[in-house]
PDB file of C-alpha atoms in Angstrom:
ATOM      1  CA  MET A   7     -20.811  -6.687  32.489  1.00 49.00           C
ATOM      2  CA  HIS A   8     -18.282  -4.231  33.945  1.00 45.00           C
ATOM      3  CA  PHE A   9     -19.060  -0.698  32.862  1.00 49.00           C
ATOM      4  CA  ILE A  10     -15.917   1.360  32.394  1.00 49.00           C
ATOM      5  CA  PRO A  11     -16.511   5.085  31.833  1.00 47.00           C
ATOM      6  CA  PRO A  12     -14.543   6.233  28.780  1.00 45.00           C
ATOM      7  CA  LYS A  13     -11.885   8.871  29.163  1.00 43.00           C
ATOM      8  CA  MET A  14     -11.503  11.985  27.051  1.00 41.00           C
ATOM      9  CA  VAL A  15      -9.597  11.425  23.831  1.00 39.00           C
ATOM     10  CA  CYS A  16      -7.774  14.154  21.949  1.00 39.00           C
ATOM     11  CA  GLU A  17      -6.765  12.125  18.925  1.00 37.00           C
ATOM     12  CA  THR A  18      -8.522  10.407  16.094  1.00 34.00           C
ATOM     13  CA  GLY A  19      -6.613   7.149  16.473  1.00 35.00           C
ATOM     14  CA  ILE A  20      -8.741   5.354  19.047  1.00 33.00           C
ATOM     15  CA  LEU A  21      -7.654   1.771  19.729  1.00 33.00           C
ATOM     16  CA  ALA A  22      -4.405  -0.123  19.676  1.00 33.00           C
ATOM     17  CA  ASP A  23      -4.331  -3.619  18.298  1.00 35.00           C
ATOM     18  CA  ASP A  24      -3.178  -5.048  21.629  1.00 37.00           C
ATOM     19  CA  HIS A  25      -6.553  -5.866  23.155  1.00 36.00           C
ATOM     20  CA  SER A  26      -4.917  -7.559  26.136  1.00 36.00           C
ATOM     21  CA  SER A  27      -4.167  -4.061  27.459  1.00 36.00           C
ATOM     22  CA  ILE A  28      -7.884  -3.400  27.983  1.00 34.00           C
ATOM     23  CA  ALA A  29      -8.820  -3.577  31.634  1.00 40.00           C
ATOM     24  CA  GLY A  30     -11.505  -5.922  32.886  1.00 41.00           C
ATOM     25  CA  PRO A  31     -12.187  -9.637  32.733  1.00 41.00           C
ATOM     26  CA  GLN A  32     -11.011 -11.380  29.604  1.00 43.00           C
ATOM     27  CA  LYS A  33     -13.645 -12.835  27.288  1.00 41.00           C
ATOM     28  CA  ASP A  34     -13.626 -14.558  23.960  1.00 47.00           C
ATOM     29  CA  PRO A  35     -11.163 -13.269  21.392  1.00 43.00           C
ATOM     30  CA  LEU A  36     -12.374 -10.388  19.262  1.00 45.00           C
ATOM     31  CA  ILE A  37     -13.654 -11.237  15.824  1.00 50.00           C
ATOM     32  CA  VAL A  38     -12.432  -7.917  14.467  1.00 49.00           C
ATOM     33  CA  SER A  39      -9.690  -5.524  15.425  1.00 45.00           C
ATOM     34  CA  SER A  40      -9.314  -1.850  14.682  1.00 41.00           C
ATOM     35  CA  SER A  41      -6.383  -2.439  12.333  1.00 43.00           C
ATOM     36  CA  GLN A  42      -8.349  -4.984  10.317  1.00 44.00           C
ATOM     37  CA  MET A  43     -11.330  -2.701   9.807  1.00 46.00           C
ATOM     38  CA  TRP A  44      -9.567   0.551   8.995  1.00 46.00           C
ATOM     39  CA  PRO A  45      -6.139   2.166   8.868  1.00 45.00           C
ATOM     40  CA  PRO A  46      -5.477   4.525  11.779  1.00 46.00           C
ATOM     41  CA  LEU A  47      -5.956   8.194  11.141  1.00 44.00           C
ATOM     42  CA  PRO A  48      -2.573   9.941  11.376  1.00 40.00           C
ATOM     43  CA  SER A  49      -2.361  12.085  14.466  1.00 38.00           C
ATOM     44  CA  THR A  50       0.117  14.302  12.639  1.00 34.00           C
ATOM     45  CA  SER A  51      -2.581  15.488  10.227  1.00 36.00           C
ATOM     46  CA  PRO A  52      -4.884  17.651  12.337  1.00 43.00           C
ATOM     47  CA  LEU A  53      -8.178  18.868  10.968  1.00 45.00           C
ATOM     48  CA  VAL A  54      -8.564  22.343   9.568  1.00 41.00           C
ATOM     49  CA  PRO A  55     -11.791  24.300  10.005  1.00 41.00           C
ATOM     50  CA  PRO A  56     -13.567  25.343   6.813  1.00 41.00           C
ATOM     51  CA  THR A  57     -12.535  28.659   5.292  1.00 39.00           C
ATOM     52  CA  SER A  58     -13.581  30.575   2.226  1.00 38.00           C
ATOM     53  CA  ASN A  59     -11.267  30.636  -0.792  1.00 42.00           C
ATOM     54  CA  THR A  60     -10.108  34.263  -0.800  1.00 38.00           C
ATOM     55  CA  THR A  61      -7.634  35.373  -3.438  1.00 37.00           C
ATOM     56  CA  THR A  62      -4.917  38.026  -3.429  1.00 37.00           C
ATOM     57  CA  SER A  63      -4.287  40.687  -6.022  1.00 37.00           C
ATOM     58  CA  SER A  64      -0.857  39.248  -6.823  1.00 38.00           C
ATOM     59  CA  GLY A  65      -2.179  36.297  -8.790  1.00 40.00           C
ATOM     60  CA  GLY A  66      -5.128  34.704  -7.010  1.00 38.00           C
ATOM     61  CA  ALA A  67      -3.150  32.689  -4.418  1.00 36.00           C
ATOM     62  CA  ALA A  68      -5.212  31.227  -1.555  1.00 30.00           C
ATOM     63  CA  GLU A  69      -4.942  32.833   1.856  1.00 31.00           C
ATOM     64  CA  GLU A  70      -2.103  31.292   3.868  1.00 33.00           C
ATOM     65  CA  GLY A  71      -1.461  30.800   7.535  1.00 29.00           C
ATOM     66  CA  ILE A  72      -4.613  28.823   8.425  1.00 27.00           C
ATOM     67  CA  LYS A  73      -4.406  27.712  12.007  1.00 36.00           C
ATOM     68  CA  GLU A  74      -4.364  23.944  12.303  1.00 46.00           C
ATOM     69  CA  GLN A  75      -6.506  22.362  14.959  1.00 62.00           C
ATOM     70  CA  GLN A  76      -6.624  18.991  16.692  1.00 87.00           C
ATOM     71  CA  LEU A  77      -9.908  17.110  16.873  1.00 91.00           C
ATOM     72  CA  CYS A  78     -10.958  16.287  20.428  1.00 93.00           C
ATOM     73  CA  ILE A  79     -13.663  13.787  21.322  1.00 94.00           C
ATOM     74  CA  ARG A  80     -14.835  14.061  24.903  1.00 95.00           C
ATOM     75  CA  GLU A  81     -17.776  13.113  27.057  1.00 96.00           C
ATOM     76  CA  PHE A  82     -20.870  15.267  27.009  1.00 96.00           C
ATOM     77  CA  GLN A  83     -21.111  18.084  29.526  1.00 95.00           C
ATOM     78  CA  PRO A  84     -24.336  19.860  30.563  1.00 95.00           C
ATOM     79  CA  SER A  85     -23.092  23.054  28.895  1.00 95.00           C
ATOM     80  CA  ASP A  86     -23.154  21.203  25.537  1.00 95.00           C
ATOM     81  CA  GLN A  87     -26.920  20.556  25.713  1.00 96.00           C
ATOM     82  CA  GLU A  88     -28.191  23.292  23.395  1.00 96.00           C
ATOM     83  CA  THR A  89     -25.397  22.889  20.847  1.00 96.00           C
ATOM     84  CA  ALA A  90     -25.919  19.126  20.712  1.00 96.00           C
ATOM     85  CA  ARG A  91     -29.655  19.608  20.203  1.00 96.00           C
ATOM     86  CA  ARG A  92     -28.992  22.105  17.404  1.00 96.00           C
ATOM     87  CA  ILE A  93     -26.600  19.782  15.558  1.00 96.00           C
ATOM     88  CA  PHE A  94     -29.068  16.905  15.891  1.00 96.00           C
ATOM     89  CA  TYR A  95     -32.013  19.061  14.739  1.00 95.00           C
ATOM     90  CA  GLU A  96     -30.201  20.421  11.693  1.00 95.00           C
ATOM     91  CA  GLY A  97     -28.890  16.990  10.716  1.00 93.00           C
ATOM     92  CA  ILE A  98     -32.323  15.345  10.773  1.00 92.00           C
ATOM     93  CA  LYS A  99     -33.986  18.325   9.102  1.00 93.00           C
ATOM     94  CA  GLU A 100     -31.651  17.859   6.123  1.00 91.00           C
ATOM     95  CA  ARG A 101     -33.412  14.559   5.438  1.00 91.00           C
ATOM     96  CA  ILE A 102     -36.615  16.308   4.377  1.00 93.00           C
ATOM     97  CA  PRO A 103     -35.592  16.927   0.731  1.00 92.00           C
ATOM     98  CA  SER A 104     -33.677  13.646   0.613  1.00 90.00           C
ATOM     99  CA  SER A 105     -36.737  11.655   1.675  1.00 90.00           C
ATOM    100  CA  ALA A 106     -39.010  13.615  -0.643  1.00 91.00           C
ATOM    101  CA  PHE A 107     -36.904  13.493  -3.803  1.00 92.00           C
ATOM    102  CA  ARG A 108     -33.986  11.050  -3.579  1.00 88.00           C
ATOM    103  CA  GLY A 109     -36.100   8.510  -1.750  1.00 88.00           C
ATOM    104  CA  LEU A 110     -38.381   8.157  -4.765  1.00 90.00           C
ATOM    105  CA  LYS A 111     -35.530   6.398  -6.569  1.00 88.00           C
ATOM    106  CA  TYR A 112     -36.031   3.369  -4.301  1.00 87.00           C
ATOM    107  CA  GLN A 113     -39.841   3.294  -4.578  1.00 90.00           C
ATOM    108  CA  PRO A 114     -40.668   1.802  -7.995  1.00 92.00           C
ATOM    109  CA  LEU A 115     -44.321   1.199  -7.135  1.00 92.00           C
ATOM    110  CA  LEU A 116     -44.874   4.873  -6.353  1.00 93.00           C
ATOM    111  CA  GLN A 117     -43.047   5.820  -9.546  1.00 94.00           C
ATOM    112  CA  CYS A 118     -45.566   3.761 -11.512  1.00 95.00           C
ATOM    113  CA  ILE A 119     -48.490   5.307  -9.622  1.00 94.00           C
ATOM    114  CA  TYR A 120     -47.235   8.822 -10.309  1.00 95.00           C
ATOM    115  CA  ALA A 121     -46.728   8.013 -13.993  1.00 95.00           C
ATOM    116  CA  LEU A 122     -50.251   6.593 -14.164  1.00 96.00           C
ATOM    117  CA  LEU A 123     -51.722   9.686 -12.499  1.00 94.00           C
ATOM    118  CA  THR A 124     -49.887  11.895 -14.995  1.00 94.00           C
ATOM    119  CA  LEU A 125     -51.265   9.836 -17.892  1.00 95.00           C
ATOM    120  CA  ILE A 126     -54.795   9.981 -16.490  1.00 95.00           C
ATOM    121  CA  CYS A 127     -54.485  13.755 -16.136  1.00 93.00           C
ATOM    122  CA  PHE A 128     -53.537  14.042 -19.808  1.00 93.00           C
ATOM    123  CA  VAL A 129     -56.358  11.741 -20.952  1.00 94.00           C
ATOM    124  CA  VAL A 130     -59.008  13.523 -18.898  1.00 94.00           C
ATOM    125  CA  THR A 131     -57.937  17.106 -19.613  1.00 92.00           C
ATOM    126  CA  ASN A 132     -56.372  16.579 -23.041  1.00 92.00           C
ATOM    127  CA  SER A 133     -53.893  19.260 -21.984  1.00 92.00           C
ATOM    128  CA  LEU A 134     -50.182  18.733 -22.308  1.00 92.00           C
ATOM    129  CA  VAL A 135     -49.545  21.736 -20.071  1.00 93.00           C
ATOM    130  CA  LEU A 136     -51.602  20.332 -17.179  1.00 93.00           C
ATOM    131  CA  ALA A 137     -50.056  16.891 -17.628  1.00 93.00           C
ATOM    132  CA  SER A 138     -46.590  18.466 -17.527  1.00 93.00           C
ATOM    133  CA  CYS A 139     -47.456  20.197 -14.247  1.00 95.00           C
ATOM    134  CA  MET A 140     -48.607  16.940 -12.641  1.00 95.00           C
ATOM    135  CA  PRO A 141     -45.102  15.656 -11.687  1.00 95.00           C
ATOM    136  CA  ILE A 142     -44.335  19.026 -10.058  1.00 95.00           C
ATOM    137  CA  ILE A 143     -47.548  18.806  -8.014  1.00 95.00           C
ATOM    138  CA  LEU A 144     -46.755  15.238  -6.961  1.00 96.00           C
ATOM    139  CA  LEU A 145     -43.228  16.148  -5.881  1.00 95.00           C
ATOM    140  CA  GLY A 146     -44.624  19.121  -3.985  1.00 96.00           C
ATOM    141  CA  MET A 147     -46.945  16.787  -2.102  1.00 96.00           C
ATOM    142  CA  ARG A 148     -44.005  14.512  -1.291  1.00 95.00           C
ATOM    143  CA  TYR A 149     -42.079  17.447   0.143  1.00 96.00           C
ATOM    144  CA  TYR A 150     -45.092  18.577   2.197  1.00 96.00           C
ATOM    145  CA  TYR A 151     -45.595  15.181   3.814  1.00 94.00           C
ATOM    146  CA  SER A 152     -41.854  14.604   4.324  1.00 94.00           C
ATOM    147  CA  ARG A 153     -41.530  17.939   6.091  1.00 94.00           C
ATOM    148  CA  LYS A 154     -44.624  17.389   8.207  1.00 94.00           C
ATOM    149  CA  ILE A 155     -43.671  13.901   9.435  1.00 92.00           C
ATOM    150  CA  ILE A 156     -39.936  14.451   9.907  1.00 93.00           C
ATOM    151  CA  LEU A 157     -40.483  17.668  11.891  1.00 93.00           C
ATOM    152  CA  HIS A 158     -42.972  15.830  14.109  1.00 93.00           C
ATOM    153  CA  HIS A 159     -40.432  13.044  14.590  1.00 90.00           C
ATOM    154  CA  LEU A 160     -37.852  15.679  15.550  1.00 91.00           C
ATOM    155  CA  GLU A 161     -40.182  17.187  18.132  1.00 92.00           C
ATOM    156  CA  CYS A 162     -40.674  13.752  19.699  1.00 91.00           C
ATOM    157  CA  ALA A 163     -36.912  13.177  19.912  1.00 91.00           C
ATOM    158  CA  LEU A 164     -36.311  16.632  21.388  1.00 93.00           C
ATOM    159  CA  ARG A 165     -38.930  15.868  24.061  1.00 93.00           C
ATOM    160  CA  THR A 166     -37.426  12.487  24.994  1.00 92.00           C
ATOM    161  CA  ASP A 167     -33.729  11.551  25.100  1.00 93.00           C
ATOM    162  CA  MET A 168     -32.471  14.797  23.520  1.00 95.00           C
ATOM    163  CA  SER A 169     -34.348  16.861  26.104  1.00 94.00           C
ATOM    164  CA  ASP A 170     -32.015  15.741  28.894  1.00 95.00           C
ATOM    165  CA  ILE A 171     -28.887  14.092  27.509  1.00 96.00           C
ATOM    166  CA  GLU A 172     -27.210  14.016  30.916  1.00 95.00           C
ATOM    167  CA  GLN A 173     -30.036  12.001  32.464  1.00 94.00           C
ATOM    168  CA  TYR A 174     -30.769   9.730  29.503  1.00 94.00           C
ATOM    169  CA  TYR A 175     -27.202   8.806  28.521  1.00 96.00           C
ATOM    170  CA  MET A 176     -24.591   9.927  31.049  1.00 95.00           C
ATOM    171  CA  LYS A 177     -26.363   8.634  34.166  1.00 93.00           C
ATOM    172  CA  GLN A 178     -27.460   5.317  32.682  1.00 90.00           C
ATOM    173  CA  PRO A 179     -25.130   2.292  33.072  1.00 89.00           C
ATOM    174  CA  GLY A 180     -23.831   1.062  29.744  1.00 90.00           C
ATOM    175  CA  SER A 181     -24.654   4.291  27.914  1.00 94.00           C
ATOM    176  CA  CYS A 182     -22.712   7.418  27.029  1.00 96.00           C
ATOM    177  CA  PHE A 183     -22.814  10.535  24.859  1.00 97.00           C
ATOM    178  CA  TRP A 184     -19.812  12.218  23.233  1.00 97.00           C
ATOM    179  CA  VAL A 185     -19.154  15.471  21.436  1.00 97.00           C
ATOM    180  CA  ALA A 186     -16.465  16.273  18.872  1.00 97.00           C
ATOM    181  CA  VAL A 187     -14.720  19.577  19.552  1.00 96.00           C
ATOM    182  CA  LEU A 188     -12.748  21.522  16.953  1.00 93.00           C
ATOM    183  CA  ASP A 189     -11.344  25.022  17.439  1.00 88.00           C
ATOM    184  CA  GLY A 190     -13.190  25.170  20.778  1.00 90.00           C
ATOM    185  CA  LYS A 191     -16.557  24.480  19.120  1.00 94.00           C
ATOM    186  CA  VAL A 192     -18.767  21.412  19.428  1.00 96.00           C
ATOM    187  CA  VAL A 193     -19.104  20.232  15.829  1.00 96.00           C
ATOM    188  CA  GLY A 194     -20.356  16.645  16.146  1.00 97.00           C
ATOM    189  CA  ILE A 195     -22.267  14.283  18.422  1.00 97.00           C
ATOM    190  CA  VAL A 196     -22.796  10.568  18.909  1.00 97.00           C
ATOM    191  CA  ALA A 197     -24.424   8.383  21.560  1.00 97.00           C
ATOM    192  CA  ALA A 198     -24.227   4.781  22.715  1.00 96.00           C
ATOM    193  CA  ARG A 199     -27.161   3.069  24.412  1.00 95.00           C
ATOM    194  CA  GLY A 200     -26.371  -0.297  25.988  1.00 93.00           C
ATOM    195  CA  ASN A 201     -28.655  -3.293  26.312  1.00 90.00           C
ATOM    196  CA  GLU A 202     -27.091  -5.544  28.926  1.00 84.00           C
ATOM    197  CA  GLU A 203     -29.712  -8.252  28.490  1.00 86.00           C
ATOM    198  CA  ASP A 204     -28.670  -8.837  24.868  1.00 87.00           C
ATOM    199  CA  ASN A 205     -25.090  -7.651  25.465  1.00 91.00           C
ATOM    200  CA  VAL A 206     -25.505  -5.216  22.572  1.00 94.00           C
ATOM    201  CA  VAL A 207     -24.856  -1.496  22.326  1.00 95.00           C
ATOM    202  CA  GLU A 208     -26.716   0.759  19.888  1.00 96.00           C
ATOM    203  CA  LEU A 209     -24.994   3.609  18.064  1.00 96.00           C
ATOM    204  CA  ARG A 210     -27.407   6.559  18.055  1.00 96.00           C
ATOM    205  CA  ARG A 211     -27.755  10.252  17.284  1.00 95.00           C
ATOM    206  CA  MET A 212     -24.611  10.570  15.154  1.00 95.00           C
ATOM    207  CA  SER A 213     -24.500  13.941  13.446  1.00 95.00           C
ATOM    208  CA  VAL A 214     -21.850  16.439  12.351  1.00 96.00           C
ATOM    209  CA  ASP A 215     -22.261  20.165  11.779  1.00 95.00           C
ATOM    210  CA  SER A 216     -22.668  20.728   8.035  1.00 92.00           C
ATOM    211  CA  ASN A 217     -19.807  23.270   8.045  1.00 92.00           C
ATOM    212  CA  TYR A 218     -17.330  20.639   9.243  1.00 93.00           C
ATOM    213  CA  ARG A 219     -18.167  17.581   7.183  1.00 90.00           C
ATOM    214  CA  GLY A 220     -15.723  15.711   4.979  1.00 89.00           C
ATOM    215  CA  LYS A 221     -12.975  15.907   7.614  1.00 90.00           C
ATOM    216  CA  GLY A 222     -13.280  12.446   9.181  1.00 92.00           C
ATOM    217  CA  ILE A 223     -15.193  13.659  12.245  1.00 94.00           C
ATOM    218  CA  ALA A 224     -18.071  11.198  11.828  1.00 94.00           C
ATOM    219  CA  LYS A 225     -15.644   8.293  11.459  1.00 94.00           C
ATOM    220  CA  ALA A 226     -13.764   9.363  14.598  1.00 95.00           C
ATOM    221  CA  LEU A 227     -17.066   9.500  16.506  1.00 96.00           C
ATOM    222  CA  GLY A 228     -17.965   6.041  15.248  1.00 95.00           C
ATOM    223  CA  ARG A 229     -14.616   4.689  16.399  1.00 95.00           C
ATOM    224  CA  LYS A 230     -15.243   6.140  19.833  1.00 96.00           C
ATOM    225  CA  VAL A 231     -18.410   4.055  20.105  1.00 96.00           C
ATOM    226  CA  LEU A 232     -16.424   1.002  19.007  1.00 95.00           C
ATOM    227  CA  GLU A 233     -13.854   1.660  21.738  1.00 95.00           C
ATOM    228  CA  PHE A 234     -16.642   2.029  24.294  1.00 95.00           C
ATOM    229  CA  ALA A 235     -18.212  -1.281  23.227  1.00 94.00           C
ATOM    230  CA  MET A 236     -14.888  -3.127  23.381  1.00 93.00           C
ATOM    231  CA  LEU A 237     -13.921  -1.705  26.778  1.00 93.00           C
ATOM    232  CA  ASN A 238     -17.255  -2.784  28.206  1.00 92.00           C
ATOM    233  CA  HIS A 239     -17.204  -6.219  26.550  1.00 91.00           C
ATOM    234  CA  TYR A 240     -20.306  -5.849  24.412  1.00 93.00           C
ATOM    235  CA  SER A 241     -20.618  -8.576  21.812  1.00 94.00           C
ATOM    236  CA  SER A 242     -21.852  -6.321  18.996  1.00 94.00           C
ATOM    237  CA  ILE A 243     -22.829  -2.810  17.954  1.00 95.00           C
ATOM    238  CA  VAL A 244     -26.070  -2.192  16.097  1.00 96.00           C
ATOM    239  CA  LEU A 245     -27.572   0.846  14.418  1.00 95.00           C
ATOM    240  CA  GLY A 246     -30.608   1.721  12.359  1.00 94.00           C
ATOM    241  CA  THR A 247     -30.968   4.530   9.859  1.00 92.00           C
ATOM    242  CA  THR A 248     -33.480   5.964   7.416  1.00 89.00           C
ATOM    243  CA  ALA A 249     -30.765   7.978   5.655  1.00 86.00           C
ATOM    244  CA  VAL A 250     -31.115   8.107   1.880  1.00 85.00           C
ATOM    245  CA  LYS A 251     -27.683   9.518   1.055  1.00 85.00           C
ATOM    246  CA  ILE A 252     -25.196   6.874  -0.049  1.00 88.00           C
ATOM    247  CA  ALA A 253     -22.398   8.644   1.850  1.00 88.00           C
ATOM    248  CA  ALA A 254     -24.018   7.747   5.174  1.00 90.00           C
ATOM    249  CA  HIS A 255     -24.131   4.048   4.303  1.00 92.00           C
ATOM    250  CA  LYS A 256     -20.547   4.103   3.057  1.00 93.00           C
ATOM    251  CA  LEU A 257     -19.500   5.597   6.385  1.00 93.00           C
ATOM    252  CA  TYR A 258     -21.037   2.718   8.338  1.00 94.00           C
ATOM    253  CA  GLU A 259     -19.441   0.171   6.034  1.00 94.00           C
ATOM    254  CA  SER A 260     -16.046   1.867   6.383  1.00 93.00           C
ATOM    255  CA  LEU A 261     -16.357   1.427  10.150  1.00 93.00           C
ATOM    256  CA  GLY A 262     -16.856  -2.314   9.673  1.00 93.00           C
ATOM    257  CA  PHE A 263     -20.650  -2.517   9.923  1.00 95.00           C
ATOM    258  CA  LYS A 264     -22.500  -5.063   7.819  1.00 95.00           C
ATOM    259  CA  HIS A 265     -25.911  -4.374   6.313  1.00 94.00           C
ATOM    260  CA  VAL A 266     -28.240  -6.971   7.827  1.00 94.00           C
ATOM    261  CA  GLY A 267     -31.636  -5.973   6.493  1.00 92.00           C
ATOM    262  CA  VAL A 268     -34.050  -3.276   5.423  1.00 91.00           C
ATOM    263  CA  VAL A 269     -37.601  -2.606   6.596  1.00 89.00           C
ATOM    264  CA  GLU A 270     -39.893  -1.157   3.954  1.00 88.00           C
ATOM    265  CA  ASN A 271     -42.590   1.338   4.947  1.00 84.00           C
ATOM    266  CA  HIS A 272     -40.952   2.032   8.297  1.00 85.00           C
ATOM    267  CA  THR A 273     -43.163   3.863  10.809  1.00 84.00           C
ATOM    268  CA  VAL A 274     -42.051   6.863  12.861  1.00 82.00           C
ATOM    269  CA  PRO A 275     -43.995   8.978  15.389  1.00 79.00           C
ATOM    270  CA  GLY A 276     -46.298  11.413  13.662  1.00 74.00           C
ATOM    271  CA  MET A 277     -47.477   9.113  10.877  1.00 82.00           C
ATOM    272  CA  THR A 278     -51.251   8.666  10.479  1.00 82.00           C
ATOM    273  CA  HIS A 279     -51.125   5.927   7.801  1.00 81.00           C
ATOM    274  CA  SER A 280     -53.718   7.733   5.708  1.00 88.00           C
ATOM    275  CA  LEU A 281     -53.983   6.944   1.995  1.00 89.00           C
ATOM    276  CA  LEU A 282     -52.441  10.276   1.000  1.00 89.00           C
ATOM    277  CA  GLU A 283     -49.616   9.800   3.450  1.00 89.00           C
ATOM    278  CA  ARG A 284     -48.823   6.326   2.096  1.00 89.00           C
ATOM    279  CA  MET A 285     -48.822   7.769  -1.429  1.00 91.00           C
ATOM    280  CA  PHE A 286     -46.403  10.587  -0.669  1.00 92.00           C
ATOM    281  CA  PHE A 287     -44.232   9.434   2.228  1.00 91.00           C
ATOM    282  CA  GLN A 288     -42.462   6.133   2.727  1.00 89.00           C
ATOM    283  CA  LEU A 289     -39.327   5.332   4.685  1.00 89.00           C
ATOM    284  CA  ARG A 290     -36.813   2.514   4.307  1.00 89.00           C
ATOM    285  CA  TYR A 291     -35.181   1.563   7.600  1.00 92.00           C
ATOM    286  CA  HIS A 292     -31.714   0.017   7.190  1.00 94.00           C
ATOM    287  CA  ARG A 293     -30.240  -2.137   9.949  1.00 95.00           C
ATOM    288  CA  TYR A 294     -26.477  -2.533  10.443  1.00 96.00           C
ATOM    289  CA  CYS A 295     -24.477  -4.710  12.823  1.00 96.00           C
ATOM    290  CA  LEU A 296     -20.815  -4.920  13.792  1.00 94.00           C
ATOM    291  CA  GLN A 297     -19.968  -8.205  15.530  1.00 93.00           C
ATOM    292  CA  LEU A 298     -17.129  -7.773  18.018  1.00 88.00           C
ATOM    293  CA  ARG A 299     -16.963 -11.174  19.698  1.00 80.00           C
ATOM    294  CA  GLU A 300     -18.810 -14.469  19.762  1.00 72.00           C
ATOM    295  CA  GLU A 301     -21.120 -15.192  22.664  1.00 62.00           C
TER     296      GLU A 301
END
C-alpha cells in the first residue's frame, strides 16, 4: 500500500468523480463514488458561526452583517492537542444522559425488570407514594452508573491515543488526524487508523463542538476520511459507535456507510460486570462499513 499524506483542504467538497486523477497504482474500480453517495456541498455557501438572535427596537429585526466564514479541514498540529482533547471529552461526556435515559428505550428486558421492581415495591409497602418514587430511583441509579463508567472510559482514552495525537496518528503509516477550523477556531476532529493487513481504515474520534453543530462539519470530516481511504487504496472504511442519538446514525448512513451488526452488552474499560452494573448500565455497539473497492 502506498501511503499518501493528505493535503490541507479549505472546502467542503472533497473528491471529484474522476478517480483516474488520483495518484498511485491503479486498482480495481471503485464500488462507490462521491457523487453517488452524496451531492457535493456548495463551496459558495460558507458556514456561519452561531450567534444569538438579538432584536432591534425598530421592529425586532435580526442583527445583520454576520461575517461569513469558510470551513477549513487540515491536518492536526501539536498546538491543537488541548483543544482536540476538550472537544473529544465534551462529546463523549454528552453520552452520559443519553445512555442512562434514551438507551432504556432499546432495553426491553430491563424495562420489564424495572416495572416488576416497582410492582413489588407497591405490594410490599402498600404505598402508592413509594411505588411512584421507584422509577425515579431506578433512573437515578442508571445515571450514576452511566456517569461512572463513561468517565472512566474517557480517562482511559485520554491516557492512550488522545494523550499524544501526534505520535499515535500523525507518525503512524496509514493513519492521520484532522481538525475542522472555522473563524480561526478548531471546532471539530476526526481520525483515521489504518490496518494494512486487512486493507481497512477505521474512522475514529469524530466529534464536533456543540456550539457549531448542524452546519455540515461532521459530514465534511467524514468525507475527508473517505478521501484519505481512496487516496491510499484501502478497500473499506469501518467504524463502531455506542451512540444512542438517531442523528449520529443518520450521519453515517448519509456518508454511505451500511449498518452491518450490533453487539449487545458491549464492554468498555471501567466495567466490573457486577449484578448492579448489569441492571443499570448496558451498551449497544453498532458496527458500520463502507465498501470502496473489491479485493
